[in-house]
Each structure stands twice: as C-alpha cells, then as structure tokens.
Amino acid sequence: MAYKITEDCISCGACESECKNDAISEGDAAYVIDPEKCTECVGWFEEARCAEVCPVGAAVPDSDNSETKEQLLEKFKKLNPGQEPVDGTY
Ligand code: SF4
Ligand code: SF4
C-alpha cells in the first residue's frame, strides 16, 4: 500500500528529502507521492518516514493502492538495484 498526501499538507517540504525512494515531489497545491515509487518504506525503515516527519499528519496510507509486503519488497528491489534491504524493514 503506497502512502498518499492529503489536502492537509502545508507544503513545508520536510518529507521530500526523507524518502529514500525519491517518491515525493512538490505539486501545485500540496506535495505528492508517486505510488509507483512508494514502498511504505519497506526496505529502508520500519515505519513510513514521511508520516513520521509530517507536522500535520498529511501523509497517510492509501487504501486504493493496496499491496502485500512481498510486492513492496519487489518494488524496493526494482527501484534500488543492488541495494540490500535493511534488516527489520521488510
Ligand atoms: S512511505 Fe516511505 S517510501 Fe513511501 S513516500 Fe513515504 S517516505 Fe517515501
Ligand atoms: S511533511 Fe507533511 S506538510 Fe510537509 S510537505 Fe510533506 S506532507 Fe506536506
């Protein structure tokens, strides 16, 4: 399940540099997450970094983009060739 950013986003930019998959970018009205690049932080962190750093709780799981841990790990491997997933993050 990819994360998404809601309209509560105040465009502070804090989440963008935290995403190791480069899934977050600045949009017109709010920051946006590319679901093709979001692994829920599987492979990098135990929790979703964008949700952890967001001061207004605007980064949330997107139930329309539901995926299994195995699918998220495969996505991580495709996005980060040669990178071993960090222990405890998948
Ligand atoms: S959950 Fe992780 S991978 Fe997905 S957008 Fe947030 S920081 Fe990036
Ligand atoms: S950290 Fe939260 S408020 Fe700031 S840009 Fe990201 S989603 Fe928007």
JSON list of N, CA and C in Angstrom, two decimals, residues 16-24 36-50 52 69 72-90:
[
{"chain": "A", "resi": 16, "resn": "GLU", "atom": "N", "xyz": [10.08, 15.44, 1.75]},
{"chain": "A", "resi": 16, "resn": "GLU", "atom": "CA", "xyz": [10.67, 15.15, 0.43]},
{"chain": "A", "resi": 16, "resn": "GLU", "atom": "C", "xyz": [12.05, 14.50, 0.55]},
{"chain": "A", "resi": 17, "resn": "SER", "atom": "N", "xyz": [12.92, 15.10, 1.35]},
{"chain": "A", "resi": 17, "resn": "SER", "atom": "CA", "xyz": [14.29, 14.58, 1.44]},
{"chain": "A", "resi": 17, "resn": "SER", "atom": "C", "xyz": [14.37, 13.33, 2.30]},
{"chain": "A", "resi": 18, "resn": "GLU", "atom": "N", "xyz": [13.32, 13.00, 3.02]},
{"chain": "A", "resi": 18, "resn": "GLU", "atom": "CA", "xyz": [13.32, 11.82, 3.88]},
{"chain": "A", "resi": 18, "resn": "GLU", "atom": "C", "xyz": [13.01, 10.54, 3.10]},
{"chain": "A", "resi": 19, "resn": "CYS", "atom": "N", "xyz": [12.43, 10.68, 1.92]},
{"chain": "A", "resi": 19, "resn": "CYS", "atom": "CA", "xyz": [12.03, 9.50, 1.16]},
{"chain": "A", "resi": 19, "resn": "CYS", "atom": "C", "xyz": [13.21, 8.95, 0.38]},
{"chain": "A", "resi": 20, "resn": "LYS", "atom": "N", "xyz": [13.65, 7.75, 0.76]},
{"chain": "A", "resi": 20, "resn": "LYS", "atom": "CA", "xyz": [14.82, 7.15, 0.13]},
{"chain": "A", "resi": 20, "resn": "LYS", "atom": "C", "xyz": [14.52, 6.65, -1.28]},
{"chain": "A", "resi": 21, "resn": "ASN", "atom": "N", "xyz": [13.24, 6.57, -1.64]},
{"chain": "A", "resi": 21, "resn": "ASN", "atom": "CA", "xyz": [12.87, 6.13, -2.99]},
{"chain": "A", "resi": 21, "resn": "ASN", "atom": "C", "xyz": [12.60, 7.31, -3.92]},
{"chain": "A", "resi": 22, "resn": "ASP", "atom": "N", "xyz": [12.81, 8.53, -3.45]},
{"chain": "A", "resi": 22, "resn": "ASP", "atom": "CA", "xyz": [12.52, 9.73, -4.25]},
{"chain": "A", "resi": 22, "resn": "ASP", "atom": "C", "xyz": [11.09, 9.72, -4.79]},
{"chain": "A", "resi": 23, "resn": "ALA", "atom": "N", "xyz": [10.16, 9.30, -3.94]},
{"chain": "A", "resi": 23, "resn": "ALA", "atom": "CA", "xyz": [8.76, 9.19, -4.38]},
{"chain": "A", "resi": 23, "resn": "ALA", "atom": "C", "xyz": [7.97, 10.48, -4.17]},
{"chain": "A", "resi": 24, "resn": "ILE", "atom": "N", "xyz": [8.56, 11.43, -3.44]},
{"chain": "A", "resi": 24, "resn": "ILE", "atom": "CA", "xyz": [7.80, 12.63, -3.06]},
{"chain": "A", "resi": 24, "resn": "ILE", "atom": "C", "xyz": [8.30, 13.84, -3.84]},
{"chain": "A", "resi": 36, "resn": "GLU", "atom": "N", "xyz": [4.10, 4.52, -7.70]},
{"chain": "A", "resi": 36, "resn": "GLU", "atom": "CA", "xyz": [5.00, 3.56, -8.34]},
{"chain": "A", "resi": 36, "resn": "GLU", "atom": "C", "xyz": [6.35, 3.49, -7.63]},
{"chain": "A", "resi": 37, "resn": "LYS", "atom": "N", "xyz": [6.64, 4.51, -6.83]},
{"chain": "A", "resi": 37, "resn": "LYS", "atom": "CA", "xyz": [7.94, 4.54, -6.13]},
{"chain": "A", "resi": 37, "resn": "LYS", "atom": "C", "xyz": [7.82, 4.36, -4.62]},
{"chain": "A", "resi": 38, "resn": "CYS", "atom": "N", "xyz": [6.62, 4.44, -4.09]},
{"chain": "A", "resi": 38, "resn": "CYS", "atom": "CA", "xyz": [6.45, 4.32, -2.64]},
{"chain": "A", "resi": 38, "resn": "CYS", "atom": "C", "xyz": [6.37, 2.86, -2.23]},
{"chain": "A", "resi": 39, "resn": "THR", "atom": "N", "xyz": [7.25, 2.45, -1.31]},
{"chain": "A", "resi": 39, "resn": "THR", "atom": "CA", "xyz": [7.22, 1.08, -0.79]},
{"chain": "A", "resi": 39, "resn": "THR", "atom": "C", "xyz": [6.73, 1.03, 0.64]},
{"chain": "A", "resi": 40, "resn": "GLU", "atom": "N", "xyz": [6.08, 2.11, 1.10]},
{"chain": "A", "resi": 40, "resn": "GLU", "atom": "CA", "xyz": [5.73, 2.22, 2.53]},
{"chain": "A", "resi": 40, "resn": "GLU", "atom": "C", "xyz": [6.99, 2.21, 3.38]},
{"chain": "A", "resi": 41, "resn": "CYS", "atom": "N", "xyz": [8.11, 2.51, 2.76]},
{"chain": "A", "resi": 41, "resn": "CYS", "atom": "CA", "xyz": [9.45, 2.46, 3.38]},
{"chain": "A", "resi": 41, "resn": "CYS", "atom": "C", "xyz": [9.94, 1.04, 3.61]},
{"chain": "A", "resi": 42, "resn": "VAL", "atom": "N", "xyz": [9.24, 0.04, 3.10]},
{"chain": "A", "resi": 42, "resn": "VAL", "atom": "CA", "xyz": [9.76, -1.32, 3.14]},
{"chain": "A", "resi": 42, "resn": "VAL", "atom": "C", "xyz": [11.13, -1.34, 2.47]},
{"chain": "A", "resi": 43, "resn": "GLY", "atom": "N", "xyz": [12.11, -1.93, 3.14]},
{"chain": "A", "resi": 43, "resn": "GLY", "atom": "CA", "xyz": [13.48, -1.98, 2.63]},
{"chain": "A", "resi": 43, "resn": "GLY", "atom": "C", "xyz": [14.39, -0.92, 3.24]},
{"chain": "A", "resi": 44, "resn": "TRP", "atom": "N", "xyz": [13.80, 0.16, 3.74]},
{"chain": "A", "resi": 44, "resn": "TRP", "atom": "CA", "xyz": [14.61, 1.27, 4.28]},
{"chain": "A", "resi": 44, "resn": "TRP", "atom": "C", "xyz": [14.38, 1.50, 5.77]},
{"chain": "A", "resi": 45, "resn": "PHE", "atom": "N", "xyz": [13.10, 1.59, 6.16]},
{"chain": "A", "resi": 45, "resn": "PHE", "atom": "CA", "xyz": [12.78, 1.95, 7.55]},
{"chain": "A", "resi": 45, "resn": "PHE", "atom": "C", "xyz": [11.65, 1.05, 8.06]},
{"chain": "A", "resi": 46, "resn": "GLU", "atom": "N", "xyz": [11.54, 0.99, 9.39]},
{"chain": "A", "resi": 46, "resn": "GLU", "atom": "CA", "xyz": [10.48, 0.18, 9.98]},
{"chain": "A", "resi": 46, "resn": "GLU", "atom": "C", "xyz": [9.12, 0.88, 9.88]},
{"chain": "A", "resi": 47, "resn": "GLU", "atom": "N", "xyz": [9.14, 2.20, 9.84]},
{"chain": "A", "resi": 47, "resn": "GLU", "atom": "CA", "xyz": [7.89, 2.97, 9.74]},
{"chain": "A", "resi": 47, "resn": "GLU", "atom": "C", "xyz": [8.01, 3.92, 8.55]},
{"chain": "A", "resi": 48, "resn": "ALA", "atom": "N", "xyz": [6.87, 4.38, 8.08]},
{"chain": "A", "resi": 48, "resn": "ALA", "atom": "CA", "xyz": [6.86, 5.33, 6.96]},
{"chain": "A", "resi": 48, "resn": "ALA", "atom": "C", "xyz": [7.46, 6.67, 7.40]},
{"chain": "A", "resi": 49, "resn": "ARG", "atom": "N", "xyz": [8.59, 7.03, 6.79]},
{"chain": "A", "resi": 49, "resn": "ARG", "atom": "CA", "xyz": [9.31, 8.24, 7.21]},
{"chain": "A", "resi": 49, "resn": "ARG", "atom": "C", "xyz": [8.48, 9.50, 6.95]},
{"chain": "A", "resi": 50, "resn": "CYS", "atom": "N", "xyz": [7.79, 9.55, 5.84]},
{"chain": "A", "resi": 50, "resn": "CYS", "atom": "CA", "xyz": [7.03, 10.77, 5.53]},
{"chain": "A", "resi": 50, "resn": "CYS", "atom": "C", "xyz": [5.98, 11.02, 6.61]},
{"chain": "A", "resi": 52, "resn": "GLU", "atom": "N", "xyz": [6.15, 10.00, 9.67]},
{"chain": "A", "resi": 52, "resn": "GLU", "atom": "CA", "xyz": [6.83, 10.33, 10.93]},
{"chain": "A", "resi": 52, "resn": "GLU", "atom": "C", "xyz": [7.23, 11.79, 11.00]},
{"chain": "A", "resi": 69, "resn": "LYS", "atom": "N", "xyz": [3.41, -7.07, 1.56]},
{"chain": "A", "resi": 69, "resn": "LYS", "atom": "CA", "xyz": [4.81, -6.83, 1.92]},
{"chain": "A", "resi": 69, "resn": "LYS", "atom": "C", "xyz": [5.73, -7.37, 0.82]},
{"chain": "A", "resi": 72, "resn": "LEU", "atom": "N", "xyz": [5.77, -5.02, -2.06]},
{"chain": "A", "resi": 72, "resn": "LEU", "atom": "CA", "xyz": [6.52, -3.81, -1.71]},
{"chain": "A", "resi": 72, "resn": "LEU", "atom": "C", "xyz": [8.02, -4.07, -1.72]},
{"chain": "A", "resi": 73, "resn": "LEU", "atom": "N", "xyz": [8.42, -5.27, -1.28]},
{"chain": "A", "resi": 73, "resn": "LEU", "atom": "CA", "xyz": [9.84, -5.62, -1.30]},
{"chain": "A", "resi": 73, "resn": "LEU", "atom": "C", "xyz": [10.34, -5.75, -2.74]},
{"chain": "A", "resi": 74, "resn": "GLU", "atom": "N", "xyz": [9.54, -6.35, -3.61]},
{"chain": "A", "resi": 74, "resn": "GLU", "atom": "CA", "xyz": [9.90, -6.44, -5.02]},
{"chain": "A", "resi": 74, "resn": "GLU", "atom": "C", "xyz": [10.05, -5.05, -5.62]},
{"chain": "A", "resi": 75, "resn": "LYS", "atom": "N", "xyz": [9.14, -4.15, -5.26]},
{"chain": "A", "resi": 75, "resn": "LYS", "atom": "CA", "xyz": [9.22, -2.77, -5.76]},
{"chain": "A", "resi": 75, "resn": "LYS", "atom": "C", "xyz": [10.52, -2.12, -5.27]},
{"chain": "A", "resi": 76, "resn": "PHE", "atom": "N", "xyz": [10.84, -2.33, -4.00]},
{"chain": "A", "resi": 76, "resn": "PHE", "atom": "CA", "xyz": [12.10, -1.80, -3.44]},
{"chain": "A", "resi": 76, "resn": "PHE", "atom": "C", "xyz": [13.29, -2.29, -4.26]},
{"chain": "A", "resi": 77, "resn": "LYS", "atom": "N", "xyz": [13.31, -3.56, -4.60]},
{"chain": "A", "resi": 77, "resn": "LYS", "atom": "CA", "xyz": [14.45, -4.13, -5.33]},
{"chain": "A", "resi": 77, "resn": "LYS", "atom": "C", "xyz": [14.55, -3.55, -6.73]},
{"chain": "A", "resi": 78, "resn": "LYS", "atom": "N", "xyz": [13.42, -3.33, -7.37]},
{"chain": "A", "resi": 78, "resn": "LYS", "atom": "CA", "xyz": [13.43, -2.74, -8.72]},
{"chain": "A", "resi": 78, "resn": "LYS", "atom": "C", "xyz": [13.89, -1.28, -8.67]},
{"chain": "A", "resi": 79, "resn": "LEU", "atom": "N", "xyz": [13.47, -0.57, -7.63]},
{"chain": "A", "resi": 79, "resn": "LEU", "atom": "CA", "xyz": [13.82, 0.85, -7.52]},
{"chain": "A", "resi": 79, "resn": "LEU", "atom": "C", "xyz": [15.26, 1.07, -7.09]},
{"chain": "A", "resi": 80, "resn": "ASN", "atom": "N", "xyz": [15.82, 0.08, -6.39]},
{"chain": "A", "resi": 80, "resn": "ASN", "atom": "CA", "xyz": [17.15, 0.24, -5.79]},
{"chain": "A", "resi": 80, "resn": "ASN", "atom": "C", "xyz": [18.02, -0.95, -6.14]},
{"chain": "A", "resi": 81, "resn": "PRO", "atom": "N", "xyz": [18.42, -1.08, -7.42]},
{"chain": "A", "resi": 81, "resn": "PRO", "atom": "CA", "xyz": [19.20, -2.25, -7.85]},
{"chain": "A", "resi": 81, "resn": "PRO", "atom": "C", "xyz": [20.48, -2.39, -7.04]},
{"chain": "A", "resi": 82, "resn": "GLY", "atom": "N", "xyz": [20.73, -3.60, -6.56]},
{"chain": "A", "resi": 82, "resn": "GLY", "atom": "CA", "xyz": [21.96, -3.87, -5.83]},
{"chain": "A", "resi": 82, "resn": "GLY", "atom": "C", "xyz": [21.91, -3.49, -4.37]},
{"chain": "A", "resi": 83, "resn": "GLN", "atom": "N", "xyz": [20.87, -2.80, -3.96]},
{"chain": "A", "resi": 83, "resn": "GLN", "atom": "CA", "xyz": [20.73, -2.38, -2.57]},
{"chain": "A", "resi": 83, "resn": "GLN", "atom": "C", "xyz": [20.07, -3.48, -1.74]},
{"chain": "A", "resi": 84, "resn": "GLU", "atom": "N", "xyz": [20.75, -3.89, -0.68]},
{"chain": "A", "resi": 84, "resn": "GLU", "atom": "CA", "xyz": [20.14, -4.88, 0.21]},
{"chain": "A", "resi": 84, "resn": "GLU", "atom": "C", "xyz": [19.13, -4.18, 1.13]},
{"chain": "A", "resi": 85, "resn": "PRO", "atom": "N", "xyz": [17.95, -4.77, 1.33]},
{"chain": "A", "resi": 85, "resn": "PRO", "atom": "CA", "xyz": [17.02, -4.18, 2.28]},
{"chain": "A", "resi": 85, "resn": "PRO", "atom": "C", "xyz": [17.60, -4.18, 3.69]},
{"chain": "A", "resi": 86, "resn": "VAL", "atom": "N", "xyz": [17.34, -3.15, 4.43]},
{"chain": "A", "resi": 86, "resn": "VAL", "atom": "CA", "xyz": [17.83, -3.02, 5.80]},
{"chain": "A", "resi": 86, "resn": "VAL", "atom": "C", "xyz": [17.09, -4.03, 6.70]},
{"chain": "A", "resi": 87, "resn": "ASP", "atom": "N", "xyz": [17.86, -4.71, 7.55]},
{"chain": "A", "resi": 87, "resn": "ASP", "atom": "CA", "xyz": [17.24, -5.71, 8.44]},
{"chain": "A", "resi": 87, "resn": "ASP", "atom": "C", "xyz": [16.08, -5.13, 9.23]},
{"chain": "A", "resi": 88, "resn": "GLY", "atom": "N", "xyz": [15.02, -5.88, 9.33]},
{"chain": "A", "resi": 88, "resn": "GLY", "atom": "CA", "xyz": [13.89, -5.47, 10.15]},
{"chain": "A", "resi": 88, "resn": "GLY", "atom": "C", "xyz": [12.92, -4.53, 9.47]},
{"chain": "A", "resi": 89, "resn": "THR", "atom": "N", "xyz": [13.14, -4.30, 8.17]},
{"chain": "A", "resi": 89, "resn": "THR", "atom": "CA", "xyz": [12.28, -3.34, 7.48]},
{"chain": "A", "resi": 89, "resn": "THR", "atom": "C", "xyz": [11.39, -3.99, 6.42]},
{"chain": "A", "resi": 90, "resn": "TYR", "atom": "N", "xyz": [11.31, -5.31, 6.43]},
{"chain": "A", "resi": 90, "resn": "TYR", "atom": "CA", "xyz": [10.50, -5.99, 5.42]},
{"chain": "A", "resi": 90, "resn": "TYR", "atom": "C", "xyz": [9.93, -7.28, 5.95]}
]
